[in-house]
Each structure stands twice: as C-alpha cells, then as structure tokens.
Short mmCIF file of C-alpha atoms (C1' of nucleotides) in Angstrom, two decimals:
data_model
loop_
_atom_site.label_atom_id
_atom_site.label_comp_id
_atom_site.label_asym_id
_atom_site.label_seq_id
_atom_site.Cartn_x
_atom_site.Cartn_y
_atom_site.Cartn_z
CA MET A 268 -26.58 -15.97 9.77
CA TYR A 269 -23.31 -14.19 10.46
CA ASN A 270 -24.44 -10.64 10.89
CA ALA A 271 -26.27 -12.06 14.42
CA HIS A 272 -23.04 -11.88 16.20
CA ILE A 273 -20.92 -9.54 14.38
CA SER A 274 -20.62 -6.40 16.54
CA ALA A 275 -19.76 -3.95 13.96
CA ASP A 276 -20.21 -0.25 14.86
CA TRP A 277 -21.36 1.61 11.81
CA THR A 278 -20.56 4.79 13.40
CA GLY A 279 -22.93 6.83 11.19
CA SER A 280 -25.32 6.34 13.73
CA LYS A 281 -26.35 8.61 16.52
CA GLU A 282 -25.84 6.23 19.33
CA ASN A 283 -22.03 6.28 18.71
CA VAL A 284 -20.80 9.47 16.86
CA HIS A 285 -19.81 10.98 19.93
CA ASN A 286 -17.97 8.14 21.36
CA ALA A 287 -14.16 8.43 20.76
CA ARG A 288 -13.28 4.98 20.90
CA MET A 289 -14.89 3.33 18.21
CA LYS A 290 -14.42 0.09 16.32
CA ASN A 291 -14.56 -0.44 12.63
CA ASP A 292 -14.25 -4.00 11.83
CA LEU A 293 -14.32 -3.41 8.28
CA HIS A 294 -11.75 -0.98 8.34
CA GLU A 295 -9.36 -3.43 10.37
CA ALA A 296 -10.02 -6.12 8.07
CA LEU A 297 -9.23 -3.94 5.05
CA MET A 298 -6.35 -2.49 6.58
CA ASP A 299 -5.15 -5.91 7.45
CA LEU A 300 -5.67 -7.10 4.03
CA VAL A 301 -3.80 -3.81 2.51
CA GLY A 302 -0.86 -4.78 4.60
CA VAL A 303 -0.72 -8.31 3.00
CA VAL A 304 -1.17 -6.79 -0.52
CA ASN A 305 1.46 -4.04 0.11
CA ARG A 306 4.21 -6.25 1.45
CA PRO A 307 7.07 -6.70 -1.51
CA GLN A 308 7.27 -10.47 -0.87
CA PRO A 309 4.63 -11.80 -2.62
CA ASP A 310 5.16 -9.93 -5.70
CA GLN A 311 9.05 -10.77 -5.59
CA HIS A 312 7.47 -14.23 -5.18
CA LEU A 313 5.17 -14.36 -8.02
CA LEU A 314 8.00 -12.68 -10.33
CA LYS A 315 10.54 -15.46 -9.53
CA LEU A 316 7.56 -18.06 -10.08
CA ALA A 317 7.17 -16.16 -13.56
CA GLY A 318 10.75 -16.27 -14.07
CA VAL A 319 11.01 -12.64 -14.57
CA SER A 320 12.28 -9.46 -12.80
CA LEU A 321 10.83 -5.96 -12.69
CA ASP A 322 11.00 -3.10 -9.92
CA ARG A 323 8.40 -3.38 -7.47
CA ALA A 324 6.84 -0.06 -8.07
CA LEU A 325 6.57 -0.80 -11.66
CA PHE A 326 4.90 -3.97 -10.99
CA PRO A 327 1.39 -2.83 -10.32
CA LEU A 328 1.43 -0.15 -13.02
CA LEU A 329 2.23 -2.78 -15.67
CA VAL A 330 -0.57 -4.94 -14.53
CA ARG A 331 -3.21 -2.18 -14.50
CA VAL A 332 -1.90 -1.06 -18.22
CA GLY A 333 -2.66 -4.63 -19.06
CA LEU A 334 -6.18 -4.51 -17.51
CA ARG A 335 -7.35 -1.02 -18.13
CA GLY A 336 -6.24 -1.30 -21.81
CA PRO A 337 -4.99 2.27 -23.45
CA ILE A 338 -4.70 4.37 -20.64
CA GLY A 339 -2.99 7.87 -19.83
CA VAL A 340 -0.70 8.85 -17.14
CA VAL A 341 -3.13 10.87 -15.18
CA GLU A 342 -5.83 8.28 -15.14
CA LEU A 343 -2.98 5.62 -14.22
CA ALA A 344 -1.88 7.87 -11.60
CA GLU A 345 -5.30 8.22 -9.85
CA LEU A 346 -5.99 4.29 -10.06
CA VAL A 347 -2.63 3.73 -8.08
CA GLY A 348 -2.99 6.87 -5.84
CA ARG A 349 0.56 8.51 -6.79
CA ASP A 350 1.42 11.62 -8.30
CA HIS A 351 1.03 12.06 -12.09
CA SER A 352 4.96 13.02 -12.45
CA THR A 353 5.66 9.68 -10.55
CA VAL A 354 3.71 7.56 -12.74
CA SER A 355 5.03 9.38 -15.76
CA ARG A 356 8.69 8.45 -15.20
CA GLN A 357 7.62 4.63 -14.37
CA VAL A 358 5.71 4.36 -17.37
CA ALA A 359 8.82 5.56 -19.13
CA LYS A 360 10.72 3.12 -17.73
CA LEU A 361 7.90 0.57 -18.68
CA GLU A 362 8.34 1.92 -22.14
CA SER A 363 12.12 1.65 -22.27
CA LEU A 364 11.90 -1.89 -20.86
CA GLY A 365 9.65 -2.77 -23.90
CA LEU A 366 6.89 -3.70 -21.80
CA VAL A 367 4.58 -1.14 -22.80
CA ARG A 368 4.13 1.01 -25.75
CA ARG A 369 2.67 4.41 -26.31
CA ARG A 370 0.68 6.29 -28.89
CA ALA A 371 -0.97 9.54 -29.15
CA GLY A 372 -4.81 9.43 -28.19
CA ASP A 373 -7.13 9.18 -31.12
CA THR A 374 -9.64 12.07 -30.07
CA ASP A 375 -7.25 13.83 -27.56
CA ALA A 376 -3.63 14.44 -28.50
CA ARG A 377 -2.49 15.40 -25.06
CA VAL A 378 -2.84 12.11 -23.87
CA ARG A 379 -0.09 9.28 -24.53
CA GLU A 380 -1.97 6.12 -24.41
CA ALA A 381 -0.07 3.33 -23.29
CA VAL A 382 -0.85 -0.55 -23.78
CA VAL A 383 1.13 -3.34 -23.16
CA THR A 384 3.33 -5.04 -25.93
CA PRO A 385 3.34 -8.80 -26.29
CA ALA A 386 6.50 -9.24 -24.05
CA GLY A 387 4.60 -6.78 -21.34
CA GLN A 388 1.26 -9.05 -21.98
CA ALA A 389 3.23 -12.47 -21.51
CA MET A 390 4.83 -11.19 -18.21
CA VAL A 391 1.03 -10.07 -17.22
CA ASP A 392 -0.22 -13.38 -18.10
CA ALA A 393 2.57 -15.33 -16.11
CA ILE A 394 2.01 -12.87 -13.29
CA GLY A 395 -1.72 -13.53 -13.46
CA GLN A 396 -1.37 -17.24 -13.34
CA ALA A 397 0.74 -17.24 -10.26
CA ARG A 398 -1.69 -14.79 -8.67
CA SER A 399 -4.67 -16.94 -9.66
CA ARG A 400 -2.90 -19.82 -7.85
CA MET A 401 -2.25 -18.03 -5.00
CA TYR A 402 -5.88 -16.99 -4.67
CA ALA A 403 -7.03 -20.28 -5.47
CA SER A 404 -4.85 -21.45 -2.35
CA VAL A 405 -6.10 -18.79 0.13
CA LEU A 406 -9.81 -19.30 -1.06
CA ALA A 407 -9.23 -23.11 -0.91
CA HIS A 408 -12.22 -23.55 1.98
CA TRP A 409 -14.57 -21.02 0.60
CA THR A 410 -17.75 -22.15 -1.32
CA GLU A 411 -18.34 -20.68 -4.33
CA GLU A 412 -21.33 -18.59 -2.89
CA GLU A 413 -18.83 -17.18 -0.49
CA LYS A 414 -16.52 -16.20 -3.15
CA ALA A 415 -19.17 -14.66 -5.56
CA THR A 416 -20.91 -12.70 -2.63
CA LEU A 417 -17.15 -11.38 -1.57
CA THR A 418 -16.45 -10.39 -5.14
CA HIS A 419 -19.81 -8.74 -5.55
CA LEU A 420 -19.66 -6.56 -2.30
CA LEU A 421 -15.88 -5.80 -2.63
CA ARG A 422 -16.68 -4.44 -6.29
CA ARG A 423 -19.39 -2.30 -5.09
CA LEU A 424 -17.43 -0.93 -2.15
CA ALA A 425 -14.55 -0.04 -4.24
CA ASP A 426 -16.68 1.73 -6.64
CA ASP A 427 -18.62 3.63 -3.74
CA ALA A 428 -15.35 4.21 -2.78
CA LYS A 429 -14.19 5.54 -5.82
CA VAL A 430 -17.23 8.08 -6.08
CA TRP A 431 -16.37 9.04 -2.58
CA VAL A 432 -13.05 10.46 -3.39
CA LYS A 433 -14.21 12.03 -6.41
CA GLU A 434 -17.22 14.17 -4.48
CA GLU A 435 -15.20 14.75 -1.01
CA GLY A 436 -11.64 13.43 -0.97
CA GLY A 437 -9.97 15.09 -3.59
CA GLY A 438 -10.59 18.52 -2.58
CA MET B 262 -29.12 -13.90 -5.99
CA TYR B 263 -26.15 -12.02 -7.15
CA ASN B 264 -23.88 -15.17 -7.83
CA ALA B 265 -26.10 -16.13 -10.69
CA HIS B 266 -24.82 -13.45 -12.83
CA ILE B 267 -21.40 -13.21 -11.73
CA SER B 268 -18.65 -14.45 -13.77
CA ALA B 269 -15.71 -14.86 -11.58
CA ASP B 270 -13.06 -16.95 -12.76
CA TRP B 271 -11.75 -19.27 -9.81
CA THR B 272 -8.56 -20.39 -11.69
CA GLY B 273 -8.00 -23.43 -9.18
CA SER B 274 -10.36 -25.30 -11.37
CA LYS B 275 -8.90 -27.27 -14.26
CA GLU B 276 -11.08 -25.99 -16.74
CA ASN B 277 -8.85 -22.72 -17.04
CA VAL B 278 -5.62 -22.99 -15.30
CA HIS B 279 -3.85 -23.35 -18.62
CA ASN B 280 -5.74 -20.38 -20.04
CA ALA B 281 -3.36 -17.43 -19.97
CA ARG B 282 -5.87 -14.67 -20.01
CA MET B 283 -7.79 -14.74 -16.78
CA LYS B 284 -9.97 -12.83 -15.24
CA ASN B 285 -9.96 -12.61 -11.25
CA ASP B 286 -12.76 -10.01 -10.24
CA LEU B 287 -11.88 -10.42 -6.69
CA HIS B 288 -8.42 -9.42 -7.29
CA GLU B 289 -9.29 -6.46 -9.36
CA ALA B 290 -11.93 -5.05 -7.09
CA LEU B 291 -9.17 -5.49 -4.16
CA MET B 292 -6.43 -3.73 -6.26
CA ASP B 293 -8.86 -0.91 -7.00
CA LEU B 294 -9.76 -0.85 -2.98
CA VAL B 295 -5.85 -0.59 -2.52
CA GLY B 296 -5.50 2.25 -4.80
CA VAL B 297 -8.06 4.41 -2.93
CA VAL B 298 -6.71 3.26 0.18
CA ASN B 299 -3.05 3.85 -0.70
CA ARG B 300 -3.58 7.38 -1.98
CA PRO B 301 -2.61 10.07 0.30
CA GLN B 302 -5.35 12.45 0.14
CA PRO B 303 -7.71 10.72 2.16
CA ASP B 304 -5.14 10.64 5.16
CA GLN B 305 -4.03 14.19 4.79
CA HIS B 306 -7.95 14.95 4.37
CA LEU B 307 -8.47 13.00 7.58
CA LEU B 308 -5.78 14.77 9.37
CA LYS B 309 -6.91 18.30 8.15
CA LEU B 310 -10.40 17.22 9.49
CA ALA B 311 -8.70 16.33 12.84
CA GLY B 312 -6.72 19.33 12.86
CA VAL B 313 -3.31 17.53 13.24
CA SER B 314 -0.41 17.18 11.07
CA LEU B 315 1.97 14.11 10.74
CA ASP B 316 3.98 12.45 8.51
CA ARG B 317 2.03 10.22 5.57
CA ALA B 318 4.25 7.30 6.61
CA LEU B 319 3.95 7.66 10.24
CA PHE B 320 0.16 7.52 9.93
CA PRO B 321 -0.80 3.84 9.48
CA LEU B 322 1.92 2.97 12.32
CA LEU B 323 0.39 4.98 15.18
CA VAL B 324 -3.13 3.67 14.05
CA ARG B 325 -1.78 0.22 14.42
CA VAL B 326 0.23 0.76 17.43
CA GLY B 327 -3.22 2.35 19.00
CA LEU B 328 -4.87 -0.75 17.60
CA ARG B 329 -2.85 -3.85 18.30
CA GLY B 330 -1.71 -2.43 21.93
CA PRO B 331 1.97 -2.95 22.96
CA ILE B 332 3.67 -4.14 19.94
CA GLY B 333 7.42 -4.58 19.09
CA VAL B 334 9.09 -3.51 15.82
CA VAL B 335 9.27 -6.84 13.88
CA GLU B 336 5.30 -7.53 14.55
CA LEU B 337 4.58 -4.15 13.34
CA ALA B 338 6.88 -4.26 10.27
CA GLU B 339 5.15 -7.60 9.57
CA LEU B 340 1.68 -5.84 9.88
CA VAL B 341 2.38 -3.21 7.49
CA GLY B 342 4.57 -5.15 5.28
CA ARG B 343 7.74 -3.14 5.51
CA ASP B 344 11.32 -3.84 6.37
CA HIS B 345 11.33 -3.64 10.28
CA SER B 346 14.78 -1.36 9.84
CA THR B 347 12.40 1.09 8.29
CA VAL B 348 9.58 0.85 11.01
CA SER B 349 12.16 1.04 13.59
CA ARG B 350 13.01 4.70 12.49
CA GLN B 351 9.49 5.64 12.03
CA VAL B 352 8.51 4.44 15.57
CA ALA B 353 11.28 6.49 16.76
CA LYS B 354 10.21 9.31 15.04
CA LEU B 355 6.70 8.86 16.65
CA GLU B 356 8.17 8.65 20.06
CA SER B 357 10.09 11.91 19.58
CA LEU B 358 6.86 13.40 18.76
CA GLY B 359 5.47 12.26 21.97
CA LEU B 360 2.51 10.15 20.19
CA VAL B 361 3.94 6.39 21.46
CA ARG B 362 5.96 5.47 24.56
CA ARG B 363 8.18 2.42 24.57
CA ARG B 364 9.06 0.07 27.45
CA ALA B 365 11.14 -3.31 27.57
CA GLY B 366 8.70 -6.09 27.43
CA ASP B 367 7.67 -7.82 30.46
CA THR B 368 8.49 -11.68 29.39
CA ASP B 369 11.26 -10.67 26.41
CA ALA B 370 13.60 -8.04 27.02
CA ARG B 371 14.41 -7.76 23.48
CA VAL B 372 11.24 -6.23 22.23
CA ARG B 373 10.62 -2.79 22.85
CA GLU B 374 6.80 -2.76 23.24
CA ALA B 375 5.26 0.60 21.81
CA VAL B 376 1.85 1.87 23.17
CA VAL B 377 0.19 5.37 22.33
CA THR B 378 0.50 7.89 24.85
CA PRO B 379 -2.45 9.98 25.79
CA ALA B 380 -1.79 12.50 22.95
CA GLY B 381 -1.29 9.51 20.44
CA GLN B 382 -4.48 7.99 21.69
CA ALA B 383 -6.22 11.57 21.16
CA MET B 384 -4.82 11.61 17.64
CA VAL B 385 -6.11 8.17 17.01
CA ASP B 386 -9.39 9.04 18.12
CA ALA B 387 -9.76 12.06 16.02
CA ILE B 388 -8.66 10.32 12.95
CA GLY B 389 -10.94 7.45 13.97
CA GLN B 390 -13.87 9.55 14.02
CA ALA B 391 -13.21 11.27 10.63
CA ARG B 392 -12.61 8.04 9.11
CA SER B 393 -15.92 6.57 10.47
CA ARG B 394 -17.52 9.38 9.11
CA MET B 395 -16.10 8.53 5.78
CA TYR B 396 -17.23 5.09 5.87
CA ALA B 397 -20.67 6.17 6.82
CA SER B 398 -20.89 8.20 3.97
CA VAL B 399 -19.38 5.70 1.76
CA LEU B 400 -21.52 2.94 2.72
CA ALA B 401 -24.57 5.05 2.89
CA HIS B 402 -26.73 3.09 0.64
CA TRP B 403 -25.92 -0.50 2.22
CA THR B 404 -28.22 -2.51 4.11
CA GLU B 405 -26.77 -3.57 7.56
CA GLU B 406 -27.02 -7.25 6.47
CA GLU B 407 -24.47 -5.98 3.35
CA LYS B 408 -22.45 -4.43 5.66
CA ALA B 409 -22.23 -7.27 8.29
CA THR B 410 -21.77 -9.75 5.32
CA LEU B 411 -18.72 -7.96 3.88
CA THR B 412 -17.18 -7.43 6.99
CA HIS B 413 -17.34 -10.86 7.86
CA LEU B 414 -16.13 -11.97 4.59
CA LEU B 415 -13.21 -9.45 4.31
CA ARG B 416 -12.12 -10.59 7.70
CA ARG B 417 -11.85 -14.10 6.80
CA LEU B 418 -10.13 -13.20 3.73
CA ALA B 419 -7.57 -11.04 5.75
CA ASP B 420 -7.18 -14.06 8.24
CA ASP B 421 -6.64 -16.66 5.25
CA ALA B 422 -4.17 -14.39 3.30
CA LYS B 423 -2.03 -14.08 6.51
CA VAL B 424 -1.94 -17.73 6.96
CA TRP B 425 -0.84 -18.06 3.39
CA VAL B 426 1.85 -15.43 3.90
CA LYS B 427 3.19 -17.40 6.86
CA GLU B 428 3.10 -20.55 5.15
CA GLU B 429 4.05 -19.94 1.65
CA GLY B 430 4.60 -16.15 0.85
CA GLY B 431 7.34 -15.54 3.18
CA GLY B 432 9.69 -18.29 2.18
"C1'" DG C 5 -8.76 34.57 -30.93
"C1'" DG C 6 -8.01 34.73 -25.96
"C1'" DA C 7 -8.77 32.76 -21.43
"C1'" DT C 8 -8.93 28.40 -18.90
"C1'" DA C 9 -8.15 23.67 -18.05
"C1'" DT C 10 -6.23 19.63 -18.67
"C1'" DA C 11 -1.97 16.10 -20.10
"C1'" DT C 12 2.27 15.19 -19.84
"C1'" DG C 13 7.17 15.75 -18.79
"C1'" DT C 14 11.57 17.59 -16.17
"C1'" DG C 15 14.44 19.76 -12.61
"C1'" DC C 16 14.98 19.36 -7.58
"C1'" DA C 17 15.13 18.41 -2.75
"C1'" DT C 18 13.17 15.23 0.44
"C1'" DT C 19 11.56 10.95 2.03
"C1'" DA C 20 11.06 6.15 2.56
"C1'" DT C 21 12.91 1.83 1.86
"C1'" DA C 22 15.79 -1.96 1.94
"C1'" DC C 23 20.10 -4.42 2.74
"C1'" DA C 24 24.14 -5.43 5.69
"C1'" DC C 25 25.94 -5.48 10.04
"C1'" DG C 26 26.57 -5.78 14.69
"C1'" DG C 27 24.89 -5.83 19.60
"C1'" DA C 28 21.84 -7.27 23.19
"C1'" DT C 29 18.77 -11.03 24.59
"C1'" DA C 30 16.52 -15.63 24.53
"C1'" DT C 31 16.41 -20.54 23.41
"C1'" DC C 32 17.96 -24.98 22.76
"C1'" DA C 33 21.28 -28.75 23.16
"C1'" DC C 34 24.16 -31.16 25.79
"C1'" DG D 96 26.36 -23.85 33.32
"C1'" DT D 97 28.08 -23.27 28.57
"C1'" DG D 98 28.26 -23.10 23.89
"C1'" DA D 99 25.28 -22.61 19.53
"C1'" DT D 100 21.87 -20.87 17.44
"C1'" DA D 101 17.90 -17.75 16.72
"C1'" DT D 102 15.23 -13.53 17.33
"C1'" DC D 103 14.39 -8.26 18.37
"C1'" DC D 104 16.17 -4.39 17.59
"C1'" DG D 105 18.97 0.09 15.74
"C1'" DT D 106 22.44 2.21 12.62
"C1'" DG D 107 25.12 3.26 8.43
"C1'" DT D 108 24.66 3.34 3.48
"C1'" DA D 109 23.31 3.66 -0.90
"C1'" DT D 110 19.35 3.69 -3.70
"C1'" DA D 111 14.50 4.22 -5.47
"C1'" DA D 112 10.59 6.63 -4.95
"C1'" DT D 113 7.69 10.27 -4.15
"C1'" DG D 114 5.88 15.42 -4.17
"C1'" DC D 115 5.87 20.06 -5.76
"C1'" DA D 116 6.94 23.75 -9.05
"C1'" DC D 117 7.19 24.81 -13.51
"C1'" DA D 118 7.05 24.42 -18.56
"C1'" DT D 119 5.16 22.78 -22.83
"C1'" DA D 120 1.30 21.23 -25.62
"C1'" DT D 121 -3.29 20.38 -26.73
"C1'" DA D 122 -8.23 21.07 -25.81
"C1'" DT D 123 -12.29 23.59 -24.50
"C1'" DC D 124 -15.31 27.39 -23.68
"C1'" DC D 125 -17.09 31.91 -24.81
#
DNA sequence: GGATATATGTGCATTATACACGGATATCAC
DNA sequence: GTGATATCCGTGTATAATGCACATATATCC
C-alpha cells in the first residue's frame, strides 16, 4: 500500500549513484529518532518517574548489563559505541554504586563479567516500566500488525548493520 | 506473516503492566541501532572516504543544517538533543571553518539562520554518497517493499516520538 | 616455551556538555 | 506607546565524558 507513493532513493541503484544530491528517507527518519533517543530529558524524566538518580552516561550501560546478562567491558563498549577505557570507568562506577557486580569469567579469566545486582535490577525494572508506558503512549494509534512489522524490520536492520560494522566499518 | 511468531510485549496492555520484567523488542532493536549509529568509526570512516576531516561532534550538525535548510541554534539543538549553548559554539566553529554561513532571520531578528556554504554542501554531498553506499550495502538483501515499509513505519515512529516529547517529555 | 592476540585498567590531555547569566528582539496586555 | 513576559542567542565557568597511549594479565597458536 504505502510503497506505491514513497520515493525513497536507494542509492545503490545505477540511476542515481552519480547524483550528488541524494535523498535517503530511511536515514533521515533514523537520525530524527536518534535525536530523540539521545536527548537527556527522557532519561532524566524516566529516572524521576522511577524515583532514582543516575548519571546520564551510566544509564544505557546499566540497562544493557541487565539485558545482555554477564558481559565484559569490551563487548559492552562495542554495544554502546564507546572506547573500552571509557566503559571500564563507567562500569567501575556502577559497581561502586552497588548496581552491578563483577566476577571473573568461567572460561576466560581475562574478562570480568558484569551482572546487575538486585538493586540494579530493581532500577532496570522501574526504568523499564516507565519506558514501556512511554512506548505505549507513542504507539497508541498503531495497529498490532504495524508494531510487529516495525519490530521485525528494525531488528533485522540492526542485525544487518552490526554485520556491516564488523565487515567494513571497523577497519 | 512475521507477526505470527513475534512475541513483542506491548506493555500498555493490562495483562503485563504489573509485570516488572518486561520485554520490549522494539526498544531493544532501536537501542542496538543507536549503538551502531553513535559509534565514531562509521563517521570517521565516511569522512576518510570523502577525503575530509571534521570533528565528530560537528558532523551531525553540518548534515542537519544541510538538510533542514536555514535553521537557528535553538531549533538545531532540539533536533540533536543537546543544550543550545553547546550547539551555539559548534555552529560558530562550523562557521569559522567556512562550512556554514549565518544571516539574521527575515521575520525574526533574534534567530541567526545557518545555511551551508558551497564548501559545506560539497562535504555534505560527499558524505551523503558514502553513506548511501553504506545503506545500499547493509540493505543489499532487502526487497524494495521491505525497505519502503521500514522507511514508512520508521518515519511515523520518529514523528510520533517527537510529538510525545513535545507533549510529555519536555515538561 | 615463545610469539601474538585479546581483555582490562590507568595516566593524561582534550573536548563536549550543561547550567547560569545577560543582552537583544519579539509578543502580548492594556 | 509602554511595560511585562517570553524567546533566541552567546559567553563564562565548572564538570563530565571521551579517546589515546601504555601497562598488565590471560589466552591462543605454533
């Protein structure tokens, strides 16, 4: 239905690869979304709703540790797109706050796998609830099929993008 | 087709709003994507491909000035989710580099509307080409319908999210 | 066992960022 | 018109975040 009137320029095609002015509607939408996600206000807003205080930068790390279970510094750094040294300090801060705990890896003693503590999990849960209410509000007018389709395609895009980073983006 | 086997928990529903452990597949995919987009390597990679050098933080600003035409500091700050003072300094830097030019607004003398210079436009174009090749590579296996559907839904999500920010997120 | 690769942490300089404030302009009430 | 209020922008300042270079510990390969 919609693709009939959408004029996305998929610039791998030969017709427009030489045209300097190119539209990429997908990229524009993605950047708009990133702008919203990156702004500090929603996090702080959610934190206030959850009744807790936490540095803005520690926020995504705590959530990801809660999500990806035991995880090391390097893998975490790749997930959030920061240098491992930065993440190392931030995880240490989370540990000193009692929100994550670290233990040596079973099979690899080099990694110090981080997991959330009960206190950290409680915070992750509280944040997750507030965030879910936000999503429910944003998606109030969406049909179940639309939400499922978007989730499916976005998941695939994220996976494909990660593959690309590994193959070409990293070096 | 896909929504049959997708278990997205849309936590506005009454069944699971009281469950502390909630999955939100859409959010997870989005965060993964943000992680990829936020990492510095792709930008630097694109910049090297384009043969130019530019501070990582100035990058999204230049692109957005090129995209959103004449735009003031405050509006730009809202787009990228940073404080207006931060954006003010960065736009000044872009101006000193000769990549953007500023003029007083026609109807409002308070705003100093920024537009890209020819040099800035050339850089935006070069970056756009490299980026489009990246998208083409990432989406190589996608059908046209899938790409159009994702673009459509993502655009709508971005718009709905911005409405939400205006209504509830900003205060 | 030695060479190489990876995971983590730290010293350090640089940069990015936010907050608070002030000046300039616009808008509104009257 | 005049004053009150709001908005846009820039700057001073302190703080936090970040990346790089380097060191250490462990793993892996031959």
